[in-house]
XYZ file of C-alpha atoms in Angstrom:
754
model
C 33.258 77.096 80.150
C 36.989 76.302 80.454
C 39.138 78.577 82.565
C 42.151 80.393 81.148
C 45.470 78.728 81.997
C 47.279 80.339 84.888
C 51.039 80.680 85.079
C 52.758 80.327 88.455
C 53.237 83.345 90.666
C 56.473 85.151 89.628
C 59.328 84.201 91.918
C 62.768 85.645 92.625
C 65.608 83.650 94.176
C 68.272 85.546 96.146
C 71.274 83.288 96.698
C 73.268 84.612 99.637
C 71.469 86.775 102.181
C 74.222 88.661 103.952
C 74.213 92.485 103.861
C 74.206 92.648 100.037
C 71.427 90.125 99.557
C 69.490 91.828 102.335
C 69.540 95.175 100.523
C 68.186 93.490 97.386
C 65.359 92.021 99.463
C 64.575 95.430 100.960
C 64.402 97.070 97.526
C 62.300 94.261 96.038
C 59.790 94.475 98.888
C 59.622 98.284 98.810
C 59.189 98.502 95.030
C 56.829 95.524 94.730
C 54.641 96.928 97.512
C 53.950 99.959 95.298
C 53.842 98.136 91.982
C 51.365 95.462 93.097
C 49.448 97.671 95.547
C 45.939 96.367 96.140
C 46.619 92.855 94.842
C 44.156 90.369 96.297
C 46.457 87.359 95.981
C 50.148 86.598 96.117
C 51.816 88.660 93.424
C 55.473 87.851 94.135
C 57.379 85.131 95.972
C 60.947 85.854 97.124
C 63.097 82.830 97.980
C 66.065 83.414 100.292
C 68.754 80.730 100.009
C 71.500 80.768 102.615
C 72.565 78.131 105.166
C 73.080 80.920 107.699
C 70.445 83.286 109.169
C 69.230 85.935 106.688
C 70.923 89.289 107.202
C 73.878 88.225 109.296
C 75.005 85.363 107.085
C 78.220 83.555 107.975
C 80.492 86.597 108.412
C 78.301 88.487 110.893
C 76.919 85.532 112.849
C 75.474 86.640 116.174
C 77.016 83.725 118.092
C 80.647 84.710 117.483
C 82.712 86.175 120.332
C 81.922 89.768 121.306
C 85.656 90.491 121.327
C 85.840 90.262 117.515
C 85.400 93.801 116.205
C 84.354 95.388 112.948
C 86.906 97.559 111.193
C 84.406 100.386 110.703
C 82.414 102.396 113.213
C 78.772 102.210 114.249
C 78.016 105.367 112.255
C 79.243 103.855 108.986
C 76.598 101.149 108.410
C 73.095 100.994 107.043
C 70.844 98.587 105.174
C 68.083 101.057 104.396
C 68.049 103.923 101.863
C 67.925 107.416 103.349
C 67.272 110.919 102.071
C 70.658 111.026 100.320
C 69.627 108.251 97.914
C 68.784 109.819 94.569
C 66.538 106.925 93.544
C 64.009 107.744 96.267
C 61.076 109.915 95.303
C 59.827 112.905 97.298
C 57.107 110.787 98.922
C 59.395 107.841 99.777
C 60.385 107.378 103.405
C 63.118 105.161 104.824
C 61.856 101.671 105.598
C 64.228 101.214 108.516
C 67.020 102.744 110.603
C 70.739 102.999 110.068
C 72.870 101.033 112.504
C 73.541 104.214 114.483
C 69.820 104.978 114.783
C 69.084 101.375 115.718
C 71.901 101.318 118.286
C 70.749 104.513 120.031
C 67.105 103.398 120.020
C 68.197 100.138 121.626
C 69.896 102.020 124.482
C 73.464 102.163 123.140
C 75.604 104.900 124.657
C 79.039 104.592 123.025
C 80.122 107.385 120.629
C 78.817 106.529 117.171
C 81.690 107.958 115.107
C 84.545 106.443 117.103
C 83.254 103.084 118.366
C 84.212 99.939 116.485
C 81.357 97.575 117.333
C 81.575 93.826 117.700
C 80.808 91.769 114.638
C 78.013 90.081 116.508
C 76.429 93.484 117.264
C 76.406 94.268 113.557
C 74.914 90.819 112.999
C 72.106 91.658 115.434
C 71.416 94.868 113.520
C 71.256 92.909 110.270
C 68.948 90.300 111.797
C 66.678 93.044 113.110
C 66.714 94.716 109.696
C 65.616 91.444 108.127
C 62.766 91.090 110.600
C 61.654 94.665 109.833
C 61.698 94.043 106.089
C 59.750 90.824 106.464
C 57.223 92.299 108.885
C 56.703 95.312 106.620
C 56.037 93.252 103.494
C 52.388 93.320 102.405
C 50.416 90.074 102.342
C 50.726 89.752 98.569
C 54.530 89.384 98.868
C 55.585 85.975 100.151
C 59.101 85.549 101.599
C 60.360 81.964 101.911
C 63.566 81.032 103.757
C 65.667 78.084 102.633
C 68.433 77.376 105.190
C 70.621 75.476 102.758
C 73.166 76.013 99.988
C 72.325 76.469 96.317
C 74.273 73.976 94.226
C 73.198 74.760 90.652
C 71.091 77.112 88.553
C 69.826 75.956 85.157
C 67.477 77.447 82.572
C 64.154 75.739 81.952
C 62.521 75.700 78.519
C 59.889 78.374 78.014
C 56.307 77.163 78.134
C 54.202 78.586 75.290
C 50.744 79.962 76.052
C 47.951 80.584 73.551
C 48.299 83.916 71.780
C 46.949 86.376 72.645
C 47.309 85.536 76.335
C 43.784 85.111 77.783
C 42.574 87.781 80.159
C 43.320 86.950 83.786
C 46.499 84.960 83.083
C 50.064 86.131 83.475
C 52.426 86.213 80.551
C 54.907 83.369 80.748
C 58.550 84.131 81.451
C 61.685 82.022 80.996
C 62.330 80.297 84.294
C 65.391 79.038 86.133
C 65.632 75.997 88.351
C 67.703 76.347 91.525
C 68.783 73.034 93.063
C 69.747 73.107 96.726
C 71.953 70.929 98.874
C 69.032 69.645 100.953
C 67.148 68.473 97.882
C 64.881 71.503 97.543
C 64.237 72.756 94.005
C 63.039 76.298 93.350
C 61.624 77.605 90.088
C 62.400 81.323 89.747
C 61.741 83.973 87.135
C 64.909 85.830 88.184
C 68.005 84.881 90.193
C 70.311 87.169 92.137
C 73.802 85.885 93.018
C 74.949 87.658 96.189
C 77.230 84.937 97.510
C 79.952 87.164 98.994
C 83.066 85.394 100.286
C 83.270 81.881 98.880
C 85.723 79.010 99.385
C 88.794 79.302 97.195
C 91.151 76.690 95.819
C 94.519 76.709 97.594
C 97.482 77.999 95.579
C 100.155 75.385 95.016
C 102.502 76.674 97.728
C 99.775 76.636 100.384
C 98.576 73.197 99.321
C 102.162 71.977 99.682
C 102.389 73.362 103.216
C 99.117 71.681 104.175
C 100.231 68.303 102.816
C 103.641 68.613 104.495
C 102.038 69.398 107.863
C 99.640 66.464 107.601
C 102.429 64.017 106.747
C 104.737 65.110 109.529
C 102.525 65.843 112.507
C 102.393 69.620 112.274
C 99.367 71.812 111.637
C 98.578 74.170 108.770
C 95.494 76.414 108.921
C 94.699 78.032 105.549
C 93.193 81.395 104.741
C 89.639 81.816 105.921
C 87.308 83.684 108.231
C 89.003 83.895 111.646
C 85.772 83.070 113.506
C 85.594 79.843 111.464
C 89.269 78.931 111.932
C 89.722 75.873 114.203
C 91.979 77.702 116.659
C 91.107 75.159 119.370
C 93.445 72.741 117.591
C 96.400 74.932 118.587
C 97.688 73.866 121.997
C 98.948 76.217 124.728
C 102.620 77.000 124.358
C 102.899 75.846 120.759
C 104.962 78.031 118.457
C 102.638 79.415 115.782
C 104.051 81.005 112.644
C 101.515 83.567 111.398
C 101.792 84.759 107.817
C 99.973 88.056 107.417
C 99.576 90.986 109.822
C 96.312 92.424 108.545
C 92.830 92.417 110.041
C 92.515 88.632 110.088
C 95.616 88.446 112.248
C 94.156 90.792 114.855
C 91.058 88.605 115.071
C 93.272 85.556 115.615
C 95.278 87.509 118.203
C 92.047 88.098 120.115
C 90.972 84.447 119.882
C 94.351 83.239 121.171
C 94.537 85.681 124.100
C 91.355 87.370 125.309
C 89.221 84.355 124.417
C 91.654 82.031 126.240
C 91.360 83.894 129.504
C 94.112 86.489 129.171
C 93.469 90.056 130.334
C 94.566 93.418 128.947
C 95.017 95.921 131.759
C 94.823 99.674 130.956
C 97.918 101.740 131.651
C 98.551 105.466 131.216
C 98.623 107.151 127.820
C 96.493 104.557 126.046
C 98.974 101.761 126.727
C 98.037 98.291 127.958
C 99.744 95.486 129.826
C 98.869 91.820 129.417
C 98.130 89.255 132.115
C 98.534 85.781 130.554
C 96.240 82.883 131.374
C 98.825 80.258 130.480
C 96.678 78.858 127.669
C 98.142 81.069 124.957
C 100.336 79.757 122.147
C 103.489 81.664 121.205
C 102.782 83.798 118.142
C 105.509 84.663 115.648
C 104.402 87.276 113.114
C 105.576 88.050 109.620
C 104.370 89.356 106.277
C 105.644 90.765 103.012
C 106.309 94.203 104.534
C 106.969 92.883 108.027
C 104.643 95.383 109.727
C 100.882 95.627 110.258
C 98.831 98.226 108.468
C 98.930 101.633 110.182
C 96.211 101.911 112.807
C 93.245 104.152 112.174
C 93.400 107.548 113.929
C 89.876 107.035 115.222
C 89.206 107.114 118.950
C 86.792 108.804 121.351
C 88.852 112.009 121.315
C 89.238 111.939 117.535
C 86.214 110.478 115.725
C 86.422 110.159 111.956
C 85.387 113.279 110.080
C 85.202 113.985 106.376
C 88.059 115.973 104.880
C 87.324 118.436 102.054
C 89.500 117.661 99.041
C 90.904 120.818 97.461
C 92.545 119.455 94.322
C 91.166 115.975 93.633
C 87.642 117.020 92.670
C 85.105 116.176 89.980
C 85.534 119.627 88.477
C 89.269 119.110 88.027
C 88.792 115.651 86.483
C 86.305 117.186 84.038
C 88.780 119.966 83.259
C 91.533 117.452 82.515
C 89.182 115.637 80.134
C 88.011 118.812 78.420
C 84.438 118.347 79.679
C 82.094 120.911 81.149
C 81.150 118.418 83.873
C 80.955 114.680 84.517
C 77.173 114.425 84.284
C 76.872 113.994 80.513
C 77.157 110.966 78.268
C 80.860 111.506 77.533
C 83.274 109.828 79.928
C 86.509 111.362 81.164
C 88.552 108.204 80.540
C 91.153 109.511 82.993
C 94.439 107.684 83.494
C 95.235 107.321 87.158
C 99.024 107.679 87.303
C 99.306 110.619 84.932
C 96.109 112.547 85.567
C 94.461 111.577 88.875
C 97.351 110.723 91.182
C 98.999 114.178 90.940
C 95.785 115.727 92.287
C 95.564 113.248 95.169
C 99.232 113.767 95.955
C 98.710 117.524 96.067
C 95.933 117.053 98.643
C 98.167 114.727 100.655
C 101.006 117.233 100.703
C 98.705 120.078 101.649
C 97.222 118.137 104.592
C 100.607 116.864 105.783
C 102.403 120.201 105.807
C 99.417 122.101 107.151
C 99.297 119.718 110.132
C 103.068 119.824 110.546
C 102.927 123.630 110.704
C 100.369 123.384 113.500
C 102.095 120.769 115.680
C 105.800 121.418 114.914
C 106.233 124.910 113.458
C 109.924 124.761 114.309
C 110.339 122.176 111.513
C 110.146 124.981 108.940
C 113.057 127.236 108.030
C 110.718 129.860 106.586
C 107.031 130.582 106.006
C 105.280 127.200 105.362
C 102.779 129.067 103.208
C 105.383 128.896 100.440
C 104.794 125.148 100.225
C 101.075 125.692 99.825
C 101.769 128.167 97.044
C 104.108 125.690 95.304
C 101.483 122.956 95.468
C 98.759 125.223 94.104
C 100.985 126.447 91.271
C 101.933 122.897 90.326
C 98.292 121.812 90.215
C 97.411 124.842 88.094
C 100.087 123.846 85.603
C 98.875 120.248 85.692
C 95.307 121.262 84.899
C 96.286 123.431 81.939
C 99.072 121.334 80.443
C 98.452 117.737 81.505
C 96.200 117.025 78.543
C 94.854 113.789 77.119
C 97.423 114.035 74.335
C 100.254 114.059 76.846
C 98.808 111.069 78.668
C 98.283 109.110 75.441
C 101.332 110.167 73.393
C 101.058 107.431 70.739
C 97.478 108.425 69.998
C 98.511 112.044 69.695
C 101.491 111.234 67.504
C 103.887 112.565 70.114
C 106.537 109.908 69.561
C 109.256 111.906 71.281
C 107.259 112.125 74.495
C 106.500 108.422 74.291
C 110.168 107.547 73.929
C 111.019 109.609 76.980
C 108.788 107.459 79.145
C 111.117 104.570 79.785
C 109.948 101.320 81.327
C 111.942 102.120 84.447
C 110.170 105.442 84.874
C 106.791 103.798 84.345
C 107.558 101.258 87.043
C 108.635 104.038 89.372
C 105.393 105.889 88.738
C 103.379 102.733 89.385
C 104.969 102.273 92.784
C 104.221 105.780 93.968
C 104.789 108.085 90.977
C 108.097 109.777 90.261
C 109.387 113.290 90.758
C 110.214 115.671 87.966
C 113.852 114.708 88.269
C 113.025 111.155 87.183
C 112.674 112.426 83.623
C 116.239 113.621 83.433
C 117.991 110.323 83.997
C 117.235 106.681 84.634
C 119.724 106.833 87.499
C 117.266 108.932 89.485
C 114.529 106.270 89.382
C 115.269 104.891 92.842
C 115.119 108.350 94.402
C 112.037 109.192 92.346
C 110.111 106.216 93.662
C 110.553 107.537 97.183
C 109.266 111.002 96.534
C 106.027 110.959 94.600
C 105.395 113.836 92.233
C 102.847 116.578 91.766
C 103.407 116.981 88.017
C 106.230 116.952 85.531
C 105.909 120.717 85.380
C 106.717 121.079 89.092
C 110.478 121.065 88.619
C 111.057 123.231 91.679
C 109.045 121.170 94.168
C 111.940 119.206 95.688
C 114.091 122.287 95.979
C 111.314 124.259 97.679
C 110.550 121.387 100.045
C 114.189 120.833 101.000
C 114.767 124.545 101.591
C 111.709 124.997 103.799
C 111.944 121.666 105.683
C 115.687 121.107 106.300
C 115.390 117.860 108.292
C 114.521 114.912 105.998
C 112.794 113.225 108.942
C 110.176 116.002 108.910
C 109.424 115.734 105.198
C 106.544 113.711 103.830
C 107.793 110.395 102.462
C 104.985 108.100 101.385
C 107.438 105.366 100.501
C 108.982 105.345 103.968
C 105.550 105.501 105.554
C 104.484 102.355 103.726
C 107.816 100.487 103.814
C 109.681 101.613 106.936
C 111.691 98.379 107.127
C 113.221 98.780 103.682
C 117.002 98.727 103.928
C 117.009 97.811 107.638
C 119.163 94.871 108.781
C 118.915 93.264 112.213
C 121.492 91.125 113.958
C 118.974 89.812 116.485
C 115.279 89.276 117.110
C 115.570 89.077 120.889
C 114.117 91.633 123.333
C 116.650 94.007 124.868
C 119.486 93.260 122.466
C 121.211 95.912 120.388
C 120.221 95.817 116.734
C 117.126 93.779 117.587
C 114.100 93.553 115.312
C 111.968 93.135 118.437
C 113.008 96.530 119.823
C 112.602 98.216 116.431
C 109.071 96.827 116.095
C 108.073 97.970 119.577
C 109.340 101.463 118.847
C 107.484 101.492 115.510
C 104.215 100.295 117.080
C 104.416 102.744 119.991
C 105.015 105.632 117.581
C 102.077 104.587 115.415
C 99.825 104.263 118.472
C 100.801 107.722 119.744
C 100.092 109.195 116.321
C 96.683 107.535 116.129
C 95.717 108.748 119.574
C 96.822 112.275 118.581
C 94.409 112.097 115.650
C 94.599 113.652 112.161
C 94.936 117.162 113.585
C 97.758 116.171 115.920
C 99.884 114.015 113.617
C 101.019 114.887 110.069
C 101.185 111.199 109.180
C 97.608 110.582 110.335
C 96.401 113.650 108.417
C 97.085 111.552 105.308
C 94.439 109.072 106.460
C 91.608 111.558 106.081
C 92.744 112.610 102.599
C 93.128 109.051 101.341
C 89.803 108.010 102.873
C 87.941 110.749 101.016
C 89.998 110.202 97.854
C 89.092 106.524 97.823
C 85.381 107.320 98.144
C 85.518 109.756 95.224
C 87.627 107.399 93.139
C 85.103 104.586 93.682
C 82.360 106.908 92.465
C 84.335 107.877 89.364
C 85.042 104.223 88.555
C 81.387 103.201 88.846
C 80.430 106.146 86.613
C 82.970 105.023 83.989
C 85.267 108.057 84.185
C 88.506 106.120 84.850
C 90.218 104.218 82.043
C 89.701 100.443 82.484
C 93.333 99.536 81.851
C 94.421 102.208 84.303
C 92.122 100.745 86.968
C 93.711 97.327 86.618
C 97.355 98.223 86.049
C 97.633 101.316 88.234
C 94.859 101.525 90.836
C 94.830 97.785 91.519
C 98.489 97.512 90.566
C 99.829 99.763 93.339
C 97.411 102.352 94.672
C 95.042 99.869 96.319
C 97.823 98.390 98.454
C 99.157 101.846 99.235
C 95.777 103.073 100.497
C 95.146 99.883 102.463
C 98.466 100.228 104.267
C 97.445 103.641 105.601
C 93.640 103.450 105.800
C 92.675 99.825 106.436
C 94.553 99.101 109.616
C 93.003 98.137 112.940
C 91.576 100.411 115.621
C 94.272 101.823 117.953
C 93.135 99.377 120.649
C 94.481 96.433 118.641
C 97.928 98.010 118.258
C 98.004 98.667 122.011
C 97.175 94.991 122.559
C 99.919 93.879 120.165
C 102.471 95.979 122.032
C 101.366 94.471 125.343
C 101.638 90.924 123.967
C 105.131 91.587 122.593
C 106.221 92.997 125.941
C 104.750 89.930 127.692
C 106.678 87.532 125.476
C 103.592 86.098 123.771
C 104.404 87.687 120.388
C 107.675 87.868 118.486
C 108.467 89.129 114.982
C 109.916 87.511 111.862
C 110.662 90.448 109.583
C 109.702 91.298 105.992
C 109.562 88.859 103.074
C 109.259 85.883 105.388
C 110.138 82.477 103.971
C 108.665 79.239 105.332
C 110.602 76.026 104.758
C 110.862 72.497 106.113
C 112.837 72.113 109.342
C 115.019 69.222 108.289
C 116.588 68.869 111.738
C 113.187 68.225 113.332
C 112.267 65.785 110.568
C 115.532 63.891 111.023
C 115.039 63.753 114.795
C 111.536 62.399 114.370
C 112.668 59.787 111.875
C 115.519 58.728 114.155
C 113.238 58.262 117.140
C 113.222 54.477 117.415
C 109.776 52.920 117.380
C 108.030 56.061 116.134
C 105.810 55.250 113.181
C 104.499 58.758 112.579
C 104.521 61.994 114.495
C 101.026 62.647 113.236
C 99.665 59.446 114.798
C 101.534 60.088 118.030
C 99.984 63.523 118.312
C 96.495 62.304 117.445
C 96.538 59.425 119.965
C 98.627 61.071 122.651
C 100.861 57.984 122.628
C 104.373 57.065 121.582
C 104.516 54.268 119.015
C 106.483 51.375 120.566
C 106.747 47.754 119.676
C 105.066 44.930 121.525
C 102.071 44.838 123.818
C 102.445 48.465 124.966
C 102.214 49.894 121.461
C 98.995 51.801 122.182
C 99.686 52.868 125.763
C 99.562 56.639 126.398
C 102.560 58.416 127.831
C 101.598 59.864 131.238
C 98.094 60.258 129.827
C 99.242 63.421 128.063
C 99.040 64.575 124.471
C 102.397 64.420 122.724
C 103.662 67.821 121.555
C 103.732 68.533 117.862
C 107.213 68.566 116.330
C 108.481 71.949 115.161
C 108.622 70.935 111.506
C 108.585 74.456 110.056
C 111.423 76.959 109.787
C 110.846 80.628 108.983
C 113.434 83.240 108.053
C 113.717 86.803 106.788
C 116.603 88.142 104.719
C 116.659 91.259 106.916
C 116.936 89.547 110.308
C 119.591 87.108 111.463
C 118.745 83.557 112.437
C 115.681 81.411 112.041
C 112.588 80.486 114.026
C 111.013 77.048 114.197
C 107.359 76.255 114.785
C 104.851 73.428 114.750
C 101.890 75.410 113.380
C 101.511 77.729 110.383
C 98.465 79.957 109.995
C 97.830 81.909 106.823
C 96.188 85.061 108.155
C 96.033 86.895 104.832
C 92.542 87.611 103.515
C 91.208 84.865 101.224
C 91.504 85.512 97.517
C 88.285 86.560 95.811
C 89.196 85.523 92.274
C 86.283 83.736 90.606
C 88.757 81.645 88.625
C 89.748 80.002 91.931
C 86.181 79.484 93.145
C 85.901 76.214 95.055
C 82.240 76.270 96.053
C 79.834 73.995 94.221
C 77.594 76.739 92.838
C 80.016 79.214 91.250
C 82.547 76.564 90.268
C 79.819 74.600 88.510
C 78.386 77.637 86.728
C 81.857 78.628 85.547
C 82.619 75.077 84.378
C 79.364 74.942 82.412
C 80.073 78.327 80.838
C 77.037 79.983 82.451
C 79.416 82.472 84.028
C 82.884 83.587 83.061
C 85.612 85.786 84.469
C 85.754 89.323 83.107
C 88.482 90.037 80.570
C 90.406 93.221 79.921
C 92.218 94.186 76.736
C 95.495 95.873 77.651
C 97.145 98.722 75.781
C 99.364 96.287 73.859
C 96.389 94.198 72.716
C 96.861 91.316 75.161
C 93.849 90.053 77.102
C 93.886 89.559 80.851
C 91.376 87.718 83.034
C 90.141 89.728 86.017
C 89.093 88.499 89.453
C 85.407 89.363 89.074
C 82.631 88.038 86.853
C 81.869 89.286 83.362
C 78.793 91.481 83.847
C 76.842 94.186 82.079
C 76.837 97.697 83.513
C 74.355 98.274 86.331
C 72.011 96.367 87.017
C 74.850 93.833 86.521
C 73.360 90.994 84.501
C 75.625 87.988 84.060
C 77.415 87.192 80.799
C 78.226 83.634 79.755
C 81.401 82.270 78.196
C 80.025 82.919 74.686
C 79.363 86.576 75.495
C 75.590 86.216 75.849
C 73.812 88.346 78.445
C 71.357 86.497 80.689
C 68.385 88.863 81.037
C 67.135 87.306 84.288
C 70.315 86.543 86.204
C 72.095 89.217 88.252
C 75.251 89.303 90.361
C 76.136 91.613 93.233
C 78.602 91.548 96.154
C 82.322 90.753 95.810
C 81.939 89.252 92.356
C 81.270 92.826 91.112
C 84.980 93.606 91.351
C 85.331 93.828 87.569
C 82.918 96.791 87.631
C 83.708 98.398 90.967
C 86.709 98.928 93.225
C 87.039 98.233 96.912
C 83.599 96.808 97.593
C 82.269 97.892 100.974
C 80.663 95.580 103.523
C 77.415 97.452 103.178
C 76.188 100.974 102.576
C 77.401 104.101 104.333
C 74.446 106.264 105.432
C 74.053 109.752 104.004
C 76.235 109.072 100.950
C 73.817 107.973 98.197
C 75.652 104.676 98.586
C 76.595 102.749 95.453
C 75.606 99.461 97.114
C 72.044 100.685 97.624
C 71.918 102.041 94.079
C 73.082 98.617 92.846
C 70.322 96.850 94.738
C 67.677 99.342 93.615
C 68.674 98.951 89.963
C 68.595 95.150 90.207
C 65.196 95.170 91.930
C 63.737 97.527 89.327
C 65.076 95.415 86.469
C 63.659 92.243 88.019
C 60.201 93.679 88.535
C 60.187 95.071 84.985
C 60.651 91.493 83.748
C 57.754 89.971 85.661
């Protein structure tokens, strides 16, 4: 008797096994263990495709220097669902520990809520999590590692089986073929793209800098992961122009100093001094704003704590939308600038002035409680009168209101939201942009604030907090000189460090951190749930609010600012100023060209020899490497003079736009139309391409260029940016984390297909 045909064991391919891919694996194993319980043979094969070790991936490699730190604390990471996760049933138990639990069990003693761990420590947690998941998988789940890159994913034709399907055989499913760099081919019933950070094509200006450096003997290092940047190519003493003062810069700062033998010596009051090794380059720092992000007010004395939001709440968003709550099918469709931002701003003002009243009560001319009353009254008016019709005047037929909203006022609102006085005259726009507003109904706010807080230096100014260099002009960059940018920067950094060490309860400015941190978490939740208008997300939240929050919340730990101060005092670091401009140093190019017998500065540097005619053409000069010429010039319109350098490093974070994808896999899938960038229809009918992929709602199936949904292909990680905002590294424990919900939904959808 002939046997019934058997289809292959269902297989899932996870491409990219960093933290996001790891959480998909954990959910697949946990759910499949229950679904296939008691299976006598392999019921599911899970293929893991990543050239780097599963869990840690490239970003969290365990072999990177211990001095490179995370920008979040030990207490803020987990891979495993916990009791807060709503998708867990009453009988489900966590399959593994959070990073904090793992760290303590492993003998760690540092405070969990105020310690920024090394990246390699997080990588070890992720590697251990992977081993736990693998060890806990039942025998009928096979996990196969492929230490290589996926290069393409294609659909295979469906194989027809006799109908009805004979007993004992599995129903056939459409399959996908994954081709890998090492020649491996994998046939999978479902594919999960969790590729995270991918190579990106260089914008034209950066490509020009790279080509110029290569032609003329300089060095240009593009955007990338600092641990992967070839910093060894930078010689001691070379002048390095660094563009970008964010988190990547502070990693590079560590690699050029601590990792080259320099030592930071503790001083009093949280300050440090620096003992050079002599192997450091000279770092010259600049960026668009000219300052680093504000440091986090998180230290051993002041660990991060949640801050209860009084005004920006789900209940108030529902009230603005005319909904009983946000749990039903109807979505709030809230506009950020007009409806949400006034609530956040009210919470910011409340926290700022409450803290100011505690640490500097003499700043108030009268009872500070009057400010609290003014804020509460303004919010009350906002909630009863800031209706959908006001926010969408054309839809409501309110043409007069629409005409009053001039383009200038709209721009002012988008850069920080304007005060009530901005309505009266376009001439007040500049002042309005500095103030921020509670609502248009709060006409008396400025008057109340000015009367109660007479000194403008004591008042909350979000604009000044984010752009303190605006309007400043410097006649010098040199230490010790009057009107020097160097001295201004040191004073700014010392003030920010003192504020961070004082914590949110000891500094009004740092009290804003806790409000914005909680506001961002709630806003992410509202966006995922579909309660924020899509155009508003792109034009307003991404247009200005994201950068505003990052400037206050996404800075380094206080330790890094203390190190920067020490390096500036030691002469290792100098400052360029805002809106830096990099150009060719024609004087250096002319000098190089005029050097008789020199064929190319690049060849001279590479060989360590001067190019001369005759028999000695290849002889080294004193056996030493020739210095690179200082072919770059950098200037700022707000600081006199110019600085020359031989090396340029782009320290800004790499772009994550899928349209600029330069890796073989995503680029190829986009070129073939298997994937496409998400598009947004703006209020005026124009379409705009977004940075993320076009995807369905959760579980995030991919959509091709023709608009067809692929039922068996899913995308998570950074490429979700068209559906989410501010993607986290991984999940925060105790928060019913969206990242874990994403992975659970994808795993459920995959298993339902098999």
